[in-house]
């Protein structure tokens, strides 16, 4: 099982146990109120309280097990590092491993597996953020030679460096700043941008990618969440995403409906 899956499973279990503990603590409060009001059946009520406290103890034991399991995953240690060294990024880290982010990256990875068969992939990931869990998913699915990450936030680079140390892959992970400033001609088999709503369309960089012996496969995600200030390039639907990025050969297009917006994805070639 992927490390991120273990991490998310244990975090969810901890939350569920804490909810149960809260419920049982409320019951203890109710029974304590009954003791104050009644002089009869006090023994029976105290017995109920004792049973509830025993159940709470069992839940706390399960929480301890989940926390110990999480310590076996790199995500636990990266989380600790972020909290200690970049506390202002703690919420951003939590968002990066949230259910929504996990599912959108999993969606992309599962669809890519249907179209990628080449070995020794050289991948560009644009707007890479902290890089993971996407890199972990890609590493489990493909034979990778190198991944180039692009993000203008230098603090994101620091977090990625911690991930690299913990995962210790046998392929290279190189970090760059602004994708749109790298003007060298290069050959890539896969180009990924899961945050195109935050930046101009990457088609403007098409001239810097070789299209032989094969054209690179593009995997692009965006959304229609226009209300966020940082979302400077949203689209109304997946067809607009295809048109804006001038994708001529569409291998896959789809939509995921979320509570506040729709996420769109296209996989194809220029």
Short mmCIF file of C-alpha atoms in Angstrom, two decimals:
data_model
loop_
_atom_site.label_atom_id
_atom_site.label_comp_id
_atom_site.label_asym_id
_atom_site.label_seq_id
_atom_site.Cartn_x
_atom_site.Cartn_y
_atom_site.Cartn_z
CA UNK A 1 0.00 0.00 0.00
CA UNK A 2 1.20 3.53 -0.73
CA UNK A 3 2.66 5.52 2.16
CA UNK A 4 0.09 8.26 1.57
CA UNK A 5 -2.72 5.68 1.84
CA UNK A 6 -1.37 4.50 5.21
CA UNK A 7 -1.04 8.09 6.35
CA UNK A 8 -4.59 9.03 5.37
CA UNK A 9 -6.10 5.80 6.79
CA UNK A 10 -4.50 6.34 10.20
CA UNK A 11 -5.44 10.04 10.30
CA UNK A 12 -9.06 9.16 9.50
CA UNK A 13 -9.08 6.44 12.17
CA UNK A 14 -7.70 8.87 14.75
CA UNK A 15 -10.47 11.34 13.91
CA UNK A 16 -13.14 8.64 14.24
CA UNK A 17 -11.82 7.50 17.62
CA UNK A 18 -11.71 11.09 18.86
CA UNK A 19 -15.34 11.55 17.81
CA UNK A 20 -16.29 8.42 19.74
CA UNK A 21 -14.40 9.64 22.81
CA UNK A 22 -16.23 12.97 22.62
CA UNK A 23 -19.56 11.14 22.49
CA UNK A 24 -18.69 9.01 25.50
CA UNK A 25 -17.49 12.02 27.46
CA UNK A 26 -20.90 13.60 26.86
CA UNK A 27 -22.55 10.48 28.26
CA UNK A 28 -20.35 10.66 31.35
CA UNK A 29 -21.48 14.25 31.81
CA UNK A 30 -25.10 13.19 31.54
CA UNK A 31 -24.64 10.41 34.08
CA UNK A 32 -22.82 12.72 36.48
CA UNK A 33 -25.83 15.03 36.27
CA UNK A 34 -28.08 12.08 37.10
CA UNK A 35 -25.95 11.28 40.13
CA UNK A 36 -26.37 14.82 41.35
CA UNK A 37 -30.14 14.62 40.95
CA UNK A 38 -30.77 11.09 42.20
CA UNK A 39 -29.92 9.40 45.46
CA UNK A 40 -31.11 6.04 44.16
CA UNK A 41 -29.54 3.77 41.60
CA UNK A 42 -26.23 5.62 42.05
CA UNK A 43 -24.34 2.34 41.99
CA UNK A 44 -25.86 1.40 38.66
CA UNK A 45 -25.04 4.78 37.16
CA UNK A 46 -21.46 4.65 38.42
CA UNK A 47 -21.14 1.22 36.85
CA UNK A 48 -22.25 2.68 33.51
CA UNK A 49 -19.68 5.45 33.87
CA UNK A 50 -16.97 2.90 34.58
CA UNK A 51 -17.93 0.93 31.46
CA UNK A 52 -17.88 4.06 29.33
CA UNK A 53 -14.46 5.06 30.66
CA UNK A 54 -13.18 1.60 29.80
CA UNK A 55 -14.48 2.03 26.23
CA UNK A 56 -12.80 5.44 26.03
CA UNK A 57 -9.56 3.77 27.09
CA UNK A 58 -9.90 1.29 24.25
CA UNK A 59 -10.37 4.11 21.74
CA UNK A 60 -7.32 5.92 23.11
CA UNK A 61 -5.33 2.73 22.72
CA UNK A 62 -6.42 2.53 19.06
CA UNK A 63 -5.42 6.18 18.57
CA UNK A 64 -1.99 5.35 19.97
CA UNK A 65 -1.67 2.44 17.53
CA UNK A 66 -2.63 4.69 14.59
CA UNK A 67 -0.15 7.34 15.69
CA UNK A 68 2.61 4.74 15.94
CA UNK A 69 1.72 3.44 12.47
CA UNK A 70 1.90 6.96 11.09
CA UNK A 71 5.41 7.33 12.46
CA UNK A 72 6.39 4.59 10.03
CA UNK A 73 5.45 6.80 7.05
CA UNK A 74 7.56 9.65 5.62
CA UNK A 75 4.46 11.87 5.71
CA UNK A 76 4.53 11.92 9.51
CA UNK A 77 8.11 13.16 9.60
CA UNK A 78 7.58 15.71 6.83
CA UNK A 79 4.56 17.00 8.74
CA UNK A 80 6.68 17.32 11.88
CA UNK A 81 9.42 19.11 9.95
CA UNK A 82 6.98 21.58 8.44
CA UNK A 83 5.40 22.31 11.83
CA UNK A 84 8.81 22.92 13.38
CA UNK A 85 10.54 24.78 10.55
CA UNK A 86 7.81 26.33 8.39
CA UNK A 87 4.79 26.61 10.72
CA UNK A 88 3.07 29.06 8.38
CA UNK A 89 2.92 26.20 5.85
CA UNK A 90 1.25 23.71 8.21
CA UNK A 91 -2.20 24.30 6.74
CA UNK A 92 -0.80 24.09 3.23
CA UNK A 93 0.79 20.75 4.05
CA UNK A 94 -2.49 19.43 5.45
CA UNK A 95 -4.21 20.57 2.27
CA UNK A 96 -1.62 18.81 0.11
CA UNK A 97 -2.51 15.44 1.70
CA UNK A 98 -6.23 16.13 2.03
CA UNK A 99 -8.88 13.82 0.61
CA UNK A 100 -9.59 16.14 -2.31
CA UNK A 101 -5.93 16.48 -3.31
CA UNK A 102 -5.33 12.76 -2.87
CA UNK A 103 -8.28 11.81 -5.07
CA UNK A 104 -7.41 14.29 -7.84
CA UNK A 105 -3.82 12.96 -8.03
CA UNK A 106 -5.04 9.37 -7.91
CA UNK A 107 -7.51 10.11 -10.72
CA UNK A 108 -4.68 11.47 -12.86
CA UNK A 109 -2.35 8.56 -12.11
CA UNK A 110 -4.94 5.88 -12.82
CA UNK A 111 -5.81 7.42 -16.20
CA UNK A 112 -2.15 7.89 -17.17
CA UNK A 113 -1.50 4.18 -16.64
CA UNK A 114 -3.71 3.47 -19.66
CA UNK A 115 -1.61 5.59 -22.03
CA UNK A 116 2.02 5.38 -20.85
CA UNK A 117 4.04 2.35 -21.83
CA UNK A 118 7.55 3.76 -22.38
CA UNK A 119 10.35 3.15 -19.91
CA UNK A 120 12.78 5.63 -18.33
CA UNK A 121 10.27 8.47 -18.25
CA UNK A 122 11.55 12.01 -17.99
CA UNK A 123 8.69 14.01 -16.49
CA UNK A 124 8.05 17.73 -16.03
CA UNK A 125 5.64 18.65 -13.19
CA UNK A 126 4.57 22.29 -13.36
CA UNK A 127 3.23 24.06 -10.27
CA UNK A 128 4.60 21.14 -8.30
CA UNK A 129 3.85 22.50 -4.79
CA UNK A 130 5.31 19.89 -2.39
CA UNK A 131 5.57 17.24 -5.12
CA UNK A 132 3.98 14.47 -3.06
CA UNK A 133 1.83 12.37 -2.98
CA UNK A 134 1.84 12.63 -6.80
CA UNK A 135 5.49 11.59 -7.09
CA UNK A 136 4.87 8.55 -4.89
CA UNK A 137 1.96 7.49 -7.09
CA UNK A 138 3.96 7.97 -10.29
CA UNK A 139 6.92 6.06 -8.87
CA UNK A 140 4.70 3.10 -8.02
CA UNK A 141 3.22 3.02 -11.53
CA UNK A 142 6.05 3.88 -13.95
CA UNK A 143 9.71 3.39 -14.72
CA UNK A 144 11.11 6.88 -14.12
CA UNK A 145 14.49 8.30 -15.10
CA UNK A 146 14.05 11.85 -13.82
CA UNK A 147 11.39 14.28 -12.62
CA UNK A 148 11.80 18.04 -13.02
CA UNK A 149 9.68 20.09 -10.63
CA UNK A 150 8.72 23.72 -11.22
CA UNK A 151 7.49 26.01 -8.46
CA UNK A 152 8.24 29.67 -7.82
CA UNK A 153 7.94 29.23 -4.02
CA UNK A 154 11.38 28.47 -2.55
CA UNK A 155 9.85 27.25 0.70
CA UNK A 156 8.04 24.56 -1.27
CA UNK A 157 11.47 23.46 -2.50
CA UNK A 158 12.60 23.02 1.10
CA UNK A 159 9.68 20.70 1.84
CA UNK A 160 10.33 18.71 -1.34
CA UNK A 161 13.96 18.28 -0.26
CA UNK A 162 12.76 16.65 2.95
CA UNK A 163 10.53 14.30 0.96
CA UNK A 164 13.45 13.37 -1.32
CA UNK A 165 15.60 12.48 1.70
CA UNK A 166 12.90 10.25 3.20
CA UNK A 167 11.79 8.44 0.03
CA UNK A 168 15.32 8.08 -1.42
CA UNK A 169 14.26 7.03 -4.93
CA UNK A 170 16.76 5.69 -7.47
CA UNK A 171 15.71 8.37 -10.01
CA UNK A 172 16.64 12.03 -9.95
CA UNK A 173 14.29 14.78 -8.76
CA UNK A 174 15.47 18.24 -9.82
CA UNK A 175 13.81 21.46 -8.67
CA UNK A 176 13.42 24.60 -10.78
CA UNK A 177 11.67 27.90 -10.12
CA UNK A 178 9.61 29.55 -12.86
CA UNK A 179 8.58 27.10 -15.56
CA UNK A 180 7.99 29.91 -18.04
CA UNK A 181 11.59 31.14 -17.74
CA UNK A 182 13.30 27.88 -18.70
CA UNK A 183 13.95 28.40 -22.39
CA UNK A 184 16.16 25.42 -23.28
CA UNK A 185 15.02 22.82 -25.81
CA UNK A 186 14.23 19.52 -24.09
CA UNK A 187 12.71 16.10 -24.68
CA UNK A 188 10.04 14.85 -22.26
CA UNK A 189 7.68 11.89 -22.41
CA UNK A 190 5.21 13.35 -19.89
CA UNK A 191 4.29 16.90 -18.85
CA UNK A 192 1.96 17.34 -15.87
CA UNK A 193 0.20 20.44 -14.60
CA UNK A 194 -2.44 19.84 -11.92
CA UNK A 195 -2.81 23.53 -11.01
CA UNK A 196 -3.21 25.33 -14.33
CA UNK A 197 -5.79 27.67 -12.80
CA UNK A 198 -2.88 29.39 -11.02
CA UNK A 199 -0.82 30.29 -14.10
CA UNK A 200 -0.86 31.04 -17.85
CA UNK A 201 -1.51 28.16 -20.24
CA UNK A 202 1.59 26.02 -20.73
CA UNK A 203 1.06 25.87 -24.49
CA UNK A 204 3.12 29.06 -24.62
CA UNK A 205 6.16 26.84 -23.87
CA UNK A 206 5.40 24.28 -26.58
CA UNK A 207 8.33 25.40 -28.77
CA UNK A 208 10.82 24.25 -26.12
CA UNK A 209 9.72 20.62 -26.25
CA UNK A 210 10.93 18.22 -28.94
CA UNK A 211 8.19 16.22 -30.65
CA UNK A 212 10.38 13.31 -31.77
CA UNK A 213 10.72 10.38 -31.59
CA UNK A 214 7.32 10.85 -29.90
CA UNK A 215 5.32 13.85 -28.80
CA UNK A 216 5.09 14.35 -25.04
CA UNK A 217 1.87 13.33 -23.33
CA UNK A 218 0.20 16.21 -21.49
CA UNK A 219 -1.86 15.77 -18.32
CA UNK A 220 -3.55 19.00 -17.28
CA UNK A 221 -6.07 19.74 -14.53
CA UNK A 222 -8.01 22.93 -13.85
CA UNK A 223 -11.31 23.99 -12.29
CA UNK A 224 -14.17 26.50 -12.46
CA UNK A 225 -13.58 27.94 -8.99
CA UNK A 226 -13.44 31.55 -10.18
CA UNK A 227 -14.01 33.05 -6.71
CA UNK A 228 -10.46 32.37 -5.45
CA UNK A 229 -8.15 35.35 -5.97
CA UNK A 230 -5.13 33.21 -6.92
CA UNK A 231 -7.14 31.40 -9.60
CA UNK A 232 -6.20 33.57 -12.57
CA UNK A 233 -6.89 31.04 -15.32
CA UNK A 234 -9.99 28.98 -14.53
CA UNK A 235 -12.10 27.36 -17.26
CA UNK A 236 -15.83 26.81 -17.52
CA UNK A 237 -15.52 23.21 -18.74
CA UNK A 238 -13.04 20.60 -19.96
CA UNK A 239 -13.49 21.56 -23.61
CA UNK A 240 -12.26 25.07 -22.84
CA UNK A 241 -9.24 23.53 -21.11
CA UNK A 242 -8.52 21.54 -24.27
CA UNK A 243 -8.95 24.55 -26.53
CA UNK A 244 -6.80 26.91 -24.43
CA UNK A 245 -3.94 24.42 -24.36
CA UNK A 246 -4.29 23.63 -28.10
CA UNK A 247 -4.45 19.89 -27.54
CA UNK A 248 -4.95 18.22 -30.91
CA UNK A 249 -5.03 14.55 -29.87
CA UNK A 250 -7.28 13.97 -26.85
CA UNK A 251 -6.64 10.65 -25.11
CA UNK A 252 -8.93 11.33 -22.14
CA UNK A 253 -11.11 14.13 -20.85
CA UNK A 254 -13.24 14.16 -17.73
CA UNK A 255 -14.79 16.03 -14.82
CA UNK A 256 -15.05 15.46 -11.08
CA UNK A 257 -17.80 17.37 -9.24
CA UNK A 258 -16.79 18.66 -5.81
CA UNK A 259 -18.86 20.60 -3.24
CA UNK A 260 -17.58 24.05 -4.29
CA UNK A 261 -16.44 23.53 -7.87
CA UNK A 262 -15.78 21.09 -10.71
CA UNK A 263 -12.28 19.77 -11.43
CA UNK A 264 -11.48 19.09 -15.08
CA UNK A 265 -8.71 16.95 -16.58
CA UNK A 266 -7.43 16.34 -20.06
CA UNK A 267 -4.72 13.92 -21.19
CA UNK A 268 -3.48 14.31 -24.75
CA UNK A 269 -0.87 15.68 -27.13
CA UNK A 270 -0.19 18.97 -28.91
#
